[in-house]
Tab-separated table of C-alpha atoms in Angstrom:
chain	number	residue	atom	x	y	z
J	1	MET	CA	-37.591	-20.529	48.727
J	2	ALA	CA	-38.999	-22.786	51.219
J	3	SER	CA	-42.245	-24.010	50.320
J	4	SER	CA	-40.865	-24.809	46.662
J	5	LEU	CA	-38.657	-26.076	48.838
J	6	SER	CA	-40.462	-28.444	50.292
J	7	GLU	CA	-42.799	-28.984	47.792
J	8	LEU	CA	-39.972	-30.311	45.306
J	9	ILE	CA	-38.575	-33.043	48.254
J	10	SER	CA	-42.103	-33.979	49.048
J	11	SER	CA	-42.824	-34.539	45.245
J	12	ALA	CA	-39.152	-36.888	44.877
J	13	TYR	CA	-40.329	-38.885	47.755
J	14	GLN	CA	-43.599	-39.831	46.052
J	15	VAL	CA	-41.886	-40.961	42.818
J	16	GLN	CA	-40.047	-42.494	43.922
J	17	ARG	CA	-42.020	-44.390	46.914
J	18	ASN	CA	-44.152	-44.387	43.907
J	19	ASP	CA	-42.120	-45.947	40.989
J	20	GLY	CA	-38.518	-46.591	42.558
J	21	THR	CA	-34.916	-44.586	42.264
J	22	ARG	CA	-34.469	-45.148	38.484
J	23	ALA	CA	-37.842	-43.523	37.827
J	24	LEU	CA	-37.008	-40.387	40.180
J	25	ILE	CA	-33.506	-39.953	38.869
J	26	LYS	CA	-35.082	-39.842	34.927
J	27	LYS	CA	-37.489	-37.377	36.274
J	28	LEU	CA	-34.560	-35.459	38.018
J	29	ASP	CA	-32.709	-35.827	34.828
J	30	ASN	CA	-36.284	-34.330	32.994
J	31	ARG	CA	-36.090	-30.755	35.226
J	32	ILE	CA	-32.117	-30.136	35.141
J	33	GLU	CA	-33.060	-30.599	31.468
J	34	ARG	CA	-35.751	-28.504	30.637
J	35	TYR	CA	-34.414	-26.327	32.842
J	36	LEU	CA	-31.110	-26.241	30.847
J	37	LYS	CA	-33.252	-25.442	27.585
J	38	ILE	CA	-35.011	-22.304	29.987
J	39	LYS	CA	-31.547	-21.010	30.748
J	40	LYS	CA	-30.724	-21.433	26.806
J	41	ALA	CA	-33.095	-19.694	25.350
J	42	GLU	CA	-32.876	-16.791	27.953
J	43	ARG	CA	-30.170	-15.827	26.303
J	44	LYS	CA	-31.203	-16.210	23.092
J	45	ASP	CA	-31.664	-12.288	20.763
J	46	SER	CA	-35.227	-14.221	19.045
J	47	LEU	CA	-37.735	-16.623	18.693
J	48	GLU	CA	-39.448	-17.635	15.739
J	49	LEU	CA	-43.173	-19.280	15.905
J	50	GLU	CA	-45.351	-21.012	12.652
J	51	CYS	CA	-49.256	-20.738	12.493
J	52	ASN	CA	-51.112	-22.367	9.557
J	53	SER	CA	-48.071	-21.155	7.360
J	54	THR	CA	-47.204	-17.605	8.602
J	55	ASN	CA	-43.853	-17.276	10.077
J	56	VAL	CA	-42.746	-14.509	12.455
J	57	ILE	CA	-39.875	-13.780	14.554
J	58	PHE	CA	-40.004	-11.878	18.006
J	59	ASP	CA	-37.119	-9.677	19.643
J	60	THR	CA	-36.474	-11.290	22.846
J	61	THR	CA	-34.150	-9.786	23.486
J	62	THR	CA	-36.073	-6.604	26.048
J	63	LEU	CA	-36.417	-8.682	29.416
J	64	VAL	CA	-40.753	-7.641	29.094
J	65	SER	CA	-40.247	-10.444	26.144
J	66	LYS	CA	-37.823	-12.907	27.910
J	67	ASP	CA	-40.665	-13.150	30.900
J	68	TRP	CA	-43.593	-13.478	28.777
J	69	PHE	CA	-41.966	-16.496	26.416
J	70	TYR	CA	-40.271	-18.059	28.817
J	71	PRO	CA	-40.378	-21.166	29.054
J	72	ARG	CA	-43.616	-20.916	27.944
J	73	TYR	CA	-43.120	-21.303	24.361
J	74	LEU	CA	-39.163	-22.879	24.457
J	75	ASP	CA	-41.073	-25.459	21.729
J	76	GLY	CA	-42.726	-23.009	19.693
J	77	THR	CA	-45.673	-23.918	21.723
J	78	LEU	CA	-48.621	-21.071	19.772
J	79	HIS	CA	-49.488	-19.059	22.825
J	80	GLU	CA	-54.044	-19.409	22.786
J	81	PRO	CA	-53.335	-22.287	19.917
J	82	GLU	CA	-57.128	-21.812	18.636
J	83	ILE	CA	-57.427	-18.428	19.229
J	84	THR	CA	-54.453	-17.368	17.356
J	85	LYS	CA	-55.124	-20.501	14.044
J	86	GLU	CA	-58.986	-18.844	13.830
J	87	LEU	CA	-57.839	-15.558	14.330
J	88	ILE	CA	-55.086	-16.267	11.435
J	89	ASP	CA	-57.224	-17.896	9.742
J	90	SER	CA	-60.118	-14.831	9.213
J	91	LEU	CA	-56.767	-12.208	8.802
J	92	GLY	CA	-55.905	-11.201	5.000
J	93	PRO	CA	-53.991	-8.724	2.498
J	94	ASP	CA	-56.494	-6.016	3.136
J	95	THR	CA	-57.332	-7.021	6.290
J	96	VAL	CA	-57.786	-3.704	8.903
J	97	PHE	CA	-57.242	-5.930	12.670
J	98	TYR	CA	-57.044	-3.306	15.636
J	99	ASP	CA	-54.816	-5.499	18.464
J	100	ILE	CA	-56.413	-3.848	21.833
J	101	GLY	CA	-54.146	-4.933	24.807
J	102	ALA	CA	-51.508	-6.281	22.440
J	103	LEU	CA	-49.290	-6.223	25.712
J	104	VAL	CA	-45.945	-8.073	23.673
J	105	GLY	CA	-47.784	-8.432	20.309
J	106	TYR	CA	-48.032	-12.150	19.803
J	107	TYR	CA	-51.267	-10.924	17.231
J	108	THR	CA	-49.763	-7.778	15.914
J	109	ILE	CA	-46.892	-9.385	14.595
J	110	PHE	CA	-48.539	-12.305	13.349
J	111	ALA	CA	-50.929	-9.935	12.012
J	112	SER	CA	-48.589	-6.913	10.708
J	113	GLU	CA	-46.714	-9.999	7.767
J	114	ILE	CA	-50.051	-11.217	6.428
J	115	CYS	CA	-51.971	-8.269	6.101
J	116	LYS	CA	-49.560	-6.028	4.052
J	117	GLU	CA	-51.902	-4.025	2.243
J	118	GLY	CA	-54.277	-3.304	5.211
J	119	LYS	CA	-53.477	-2.256	8.665
J	120	VAL	CA	-52.198	-3.302	12.257
J	121	HIS	CA	-53.225	-1.308	15.374
J	122	ALA	CA	-51.562	-1.816	18.576
J	123	PHE	CA	-52.997	-0.694	21.496
J	124	GLU	CA	-50.964	-1.007	24.978
J	125	LEU	CA	-51.188	0.879	27.768
J	126	ASP	CA	-47.378	0.237	28.494
J	127	SER	CA	-44.183	1.765	27.224
J	128	GLN	CA	-42.325	-0.958	27.390
J	129	TYR	CA	-44.295	-3.804	25.542
J	130	LEU	CA	-44.356	-1.036	22.722
J	131	ASN	CA	-40.638	-1.573	22.366
J	132	ALA	CA	-41.054	-5.194	22.691
J	133	ILE	CA	-43.244	-5.087	19.706
J	134	GLN	CA	-40.455	-2.018	17.011
J	135	LYS	CA	-38.266	-4.935	17.875
J	136	SER	CA	-40.248	-7.319	16.763
J	137	LEU	CA	-41.327	-5.560	13.640
J	138	ALA	CA	-38.349	-4.624	12.862
J	139	ARG	CA	-37.083	-8.291	12.923
J	140	ASN	CA	-39.855	-8.868	10.483
J	141	GLY	CA	-39.455	-5.655	8.748
J	142	THR	CA	-42.790	-5.311	8.728
J	143	ASP	CA	-45.278	-2.314	10.123
J	144	ALA	CA	-48.032	-1.518	12.286
J	145	ILE	CA	-49.056	1.840	14.362
J	146	LEU	CA	-48.445	1.377	17.695
J	147	ASN	CA	-50.990	3.652	20.521
J	148	HIS	CA	-50.283	4.066	23.253
J	149	LYS	CA	-53.892	4.386	24.529
J	150	ALA	CA	-55.816	2.750	26.648
J	151	ILE	CA	-58.891	1.955	25.059
J	152	SER	CA	-62.464	3.408	26.811
J	153	HIS	CA	-65.608	4.601	26.752
J	154	VAL	CA	-64.113	8.170	26.592
J	155	THR	CA	-61.318	10.421	24.988
J	156	GLY	CA	-58.405	12.194	27.207
J	157	GLU	CA	-58.987	10.568	30.779
J	158	LYS	CA	-55.919	9.467	33.306
J	159	LEU	CA	-55.315	6.419	34.013
J	160	GLY	CA	-53.327	4.762	36.429
J	161	TYR	CA	-52.277	1.557	36.107
J	162	SER	CA	-50.097	-1.120	37.489
J	163	GLY	CA	-49.710	-4.663	37.154
J	164	ASP	CA	-46.758	-7.138	36.360
J	165	VAL	CA	-45.714	-9.176	32.697
J	166	GLY	CA	-49.567	-9.788	30.784
J	167	PHE	CA	-51.282	-8.647	34.109
J	168	ALA	CA	-51.043	-4.652	33.608
J	169	SER	CA	-54.406	-3.061	34.284
J	170	ILE	CA	-55.829	0.121	35.131
J	171	ASN	CA	-56.109	1.254	38.853
J	172	LYS	CA	-59.447	2.802	39.344
J	173	ASP	CA	-58.662	3.487	43.330
J	174	GLU	CA	-57.831	6.565	44.416
J	175	ASN	CA	-55.922	5.565	47.020
J	176	THR	CA	-53.504	3.534	46.104
J	177	VAL	CA	-50.590	4.384	44.542
J	178	GLN	CA	-50.557	5.165	41.027
J	179	THR	CA	-46.705	3.684	39.442
J	180	CYS	CA	-47.811	4.892	35.548
J	181	SER	CA	-50.679	6.215	33.859
J	182	VAL	CA	-51.789	6.273	30.154
J	183	GLU	CA	-54.184	8.420	28.045
J	184	THR	CA	-57.472	7.112	27.278
J	185	ILE	CA	-59.526	7.170	23.512
J	186	SER	CA	-62.195	5.687	22.163
J	187	LEU	CA	-62.868	3.749	19.398
J	188	ASP	CA	-65.563	6.165	17.824
J	189	GLU	CA	-62.584	8.925	18.861
J	190	TYR	CA	-59.959	7.038	17.065
J	191	THR	CA	-61.746	6.182	14.204
J	192	LYS	CA	-62.686	9.052	13.333
J	193	ASN	CA	-58.976	9.380	11.859
J	194	ASN	CA	-58.599	6.007	11.228
J	195	ALA	CA	-59.944	3.002	8.909
J	196	TYR	CA	-63.103	0.585	10.433
J	197	PRO	CA	-61.492	-2.578	11.908
J	198	ASP	CA	-62.595	-6.115	10.111
J	199	ILE	CA	-60.801	-7.537	12.156
J	200	MET	CA	-60.496	-7.148	16.365
J	201	LYS	CA	-58.966	-8.390	18.569
J	202	ILE	CA	-59.819	-7.727	22.534
J	203	ASP	CA	-57.783	-8.570	25.693
J	204	ILE	CA	-57.472	-5.627	27.988
J	205	GLU	CA	-57.994	-7.033	31.819
J	206	GLY	CA	-61.902	-6.132	32.580
J	207	PHE	CA	-62.232	-3.056	30.920
J	208	GLU	CA	-63.860	-4.745	27.411
J	209	TYR	CA	-67.495	-3.341	28.751
J	210	ASN	CA	-65.760	0.525	28.860
J	211	ALA	CA	-64.049	0.196	25.296
J	212	LEU	CA	-67.283	-1.212	23.969
J	213	LYS	CA	-69.382	1.128	25.446
J	214	GLY	CA	-66.802	3.767	23.392
J	215	SER	CA	-67.577	1.494	19.959
J	216	LYS	CA	-71.147	2.925	19.292
J	217	ALA	CA	-70.552	3.929	15.574
J	218	VAL	CA	-68.138	1.659	14.999
J	219	PHE	CA	-70.952	-0.923	15.245
J	220	GLU	CA	-73.522	1.278	13.840
J	221	ALA	CA	-71.437	1.360	11.065
J	222	GLY	CA	-71.109	-2.451	10.490
J	223	TYR	CA	-67.162	-3.122	11.871
J	224	PRO	CA	-65.812	-4.957	13.033
J	225	LYS	CA	-66.652	-7.863	10.609
J	226	LYS	CA	-65.378	-10.634	13.473
J	227	LEU	CA	-64.597	-9.795	16.636
J	228	PHE	CA	-61.918	-11.893	19.360
J	229	LEU	CA	-63.433	-11.183	23.167
J	230	GLU	CA	-61.327	-12.296	26.200
J	231	LEU	CA	-63.778	-12.039	29.585
J	232	HIS	CA	-63.137	-10.779	32.408
J	233	PRO	CA	-65.544	-11.279	34.738
J	234	PRO	CA	-64.051	-10.273	38.104
J	235	LYS	CA	-62.604	-7.815	36.940
J	236	ILE	CA	-65.199	-5.921	35.111
J	237	ARG	CA	-67.756	-6.385	37.752
J	238	SER	CA	-64.710	-3.838	39.659
J	239	TYR	CA	-64.646	-2.016	37.059
J	240	GLY	CA	-68.548	-0.807	36.879
J	241	GLY	CA	-70.061	-3.076	34.678
J	242	SER	CA	-71.764	-6.313	33.748
J	243	ILE	CA	-71.797	-9.699	31.564
J	244	GLN	CA	-74.910	-9.118	30.794
J	245	GLU	CA	-74.381	-5.405	29.497
J	246	ILE	CA	-71.678	-7.416	27.221
J	247	LEU	CA	-73.488	-9.635	26.056
J	248	SER	CA	-76.723	-7.420	25.720
J	249	ILE	CA	-74.787	-4.574	22.794
J	250	LEU	CA	-72.761	-7.837	21.348
J	251	LYS	CA	-76.908	-8.913	20.936
J	252	SER	CA	-77.988	-5.385	20.091
J	253	ASN	CA	-75.316	-5.729	17.155
J	254	ASP	CA	-76.306	-8.738	15.933
J	255	TYR	CA	-72.976	-10.640	17.260
J	256	GLU	CA	-73.025	-14.345	17.086
J	257	CYS	CA	-70.879	-15.355	19.428
J	258	LYS	CA	-68.981	-18.717	20.122
J	259	PRO	CA	-68.076	-19.283	23.605
J	260	ILE	CA	-63.985	-20.820	23.089
J	261	ALA	CA	-64.102	-23.986	26.041
J	262	TYR	CA	-60.030	-23.783	26.427
J	263	HIS	CA	-58.437	-20.883	24.936
J	264	ARG	CA	-55.558	-20.816	26.877
J	265	GLY	CA	-54.357	-25.024	26.464
J	266	ASP	CA	-54.828	-27.669	23.411
J	267	LYS	CA	-58.632	-28.811	24.102
J	268	LYS	CA	-60.688	-28.159	20.776
J	269	GLY	CA	-63.692	-26.846	20.709
J	270	ALA	CA	-66.556	-24.560	21.588
J	271	ARG	CA	-69.522	-25.342	24.318
J	272	ALA	CA	-72.582	-23.877	24.552
J	273	VAL	CA	-72.419	-21.351	28.555
J	274	THR	CA	-75.023	-19.237	29.440
J	275	THR	CA	-74.246	-16.082	31.412
J	276	ASP	CA	-74.307	-17.759	34.636
J	277	ASP	CA	-71.873	-19.678	33.565
J	278	ILE	CA	-69.425	-16.578	31.986
J	279	ASN	CA	-69.779	-14.768	35.623
J	280	LYS	CA	-68.622	-17.698	37.144
J	281	MET	CA	-65.117	-17.940	34.876
J	282	GLU	CA	-62.249	-15.794	35.936
J	283	ASN	CA	-61.646	-15.641	31.760
J	284	VAL	CA	-63.722	-16.523	29.118
J	285	MET	CA	-62.595	-16.302	24.608
J	286	ILE	CA	-66.151	-15.259	23.123
J	287	ILE	CA	-65.502	-15.016	18.408
J	288	CYS	CA	-67.701	-12.572	17.872
J	289	THR	CA	-69.054	-12.554	14.155
J	290	ARG	CA	-71.706	-10.785	12.031
J	291	PRO	CA	-73.742	-13.405	9.528
J	292	ASP	CA	-72.405	-12.192	6.378
J	293	HIS	CA	-69.287	-12.868	7.817
J	294	PRO	CA	-67.444	-16.238	7.399
J	295	SER	CA	-67.407	-17.472	10.275
């Protein structure tokens, strides 16, 4: 708190010194106004968002959904706007969509509104997030298959996990106290009794290699047609995988990969990146498309 207060005082001093007292008062007014908006929003029990003419409502009665949505998306701002728009454009009424690492269901809810004749499958480690998704589905009158599972290369393994909103991740260190546990399932096993995914999103904090390694039969069947894959190089390495191995799996299954330069912000555009470039990043989104699927 002391550090935050000192930073605030220092910032105020710099504004007054460089721009004068009026500018300082205006800046303080803006901060107070935003603070009041945030506190008011936190008392709301829902948040409406729109993308590409698809309107959805997110339930924000749970603490995890409040923590995730406010204040970042307070004014209708989209999460990962470029990815959101492209993913929604990729979905159709009969699409089967897999959301792996669904968290509070941001992509799950949008997909549930679109894929009315298909099916949405969400996978999440933490039951409190699944509860938040269920509440949002009820708000929209839509449905999805919710799986309290970790996607991996093996089925039936018990894994401990820990973390905060948006950062829950598998913990393989046996010396660490495990607060929660979840059972694994491979996509090859899951799709024995469920339809293959046409479109799939994976964001699982470094466990990506394990998920892809357990999807051999899915890939051989020609699915998914389009994959939105967020890579977390440092965490991938900590789990014993590598970017090279992931890119090799994608290449061997005929995917054309398009890294997105600024997937968390408003800037647009993909750019060519090498394996070395990716290895230096904290995270990067790549969109993987089979040649016979429209990008």
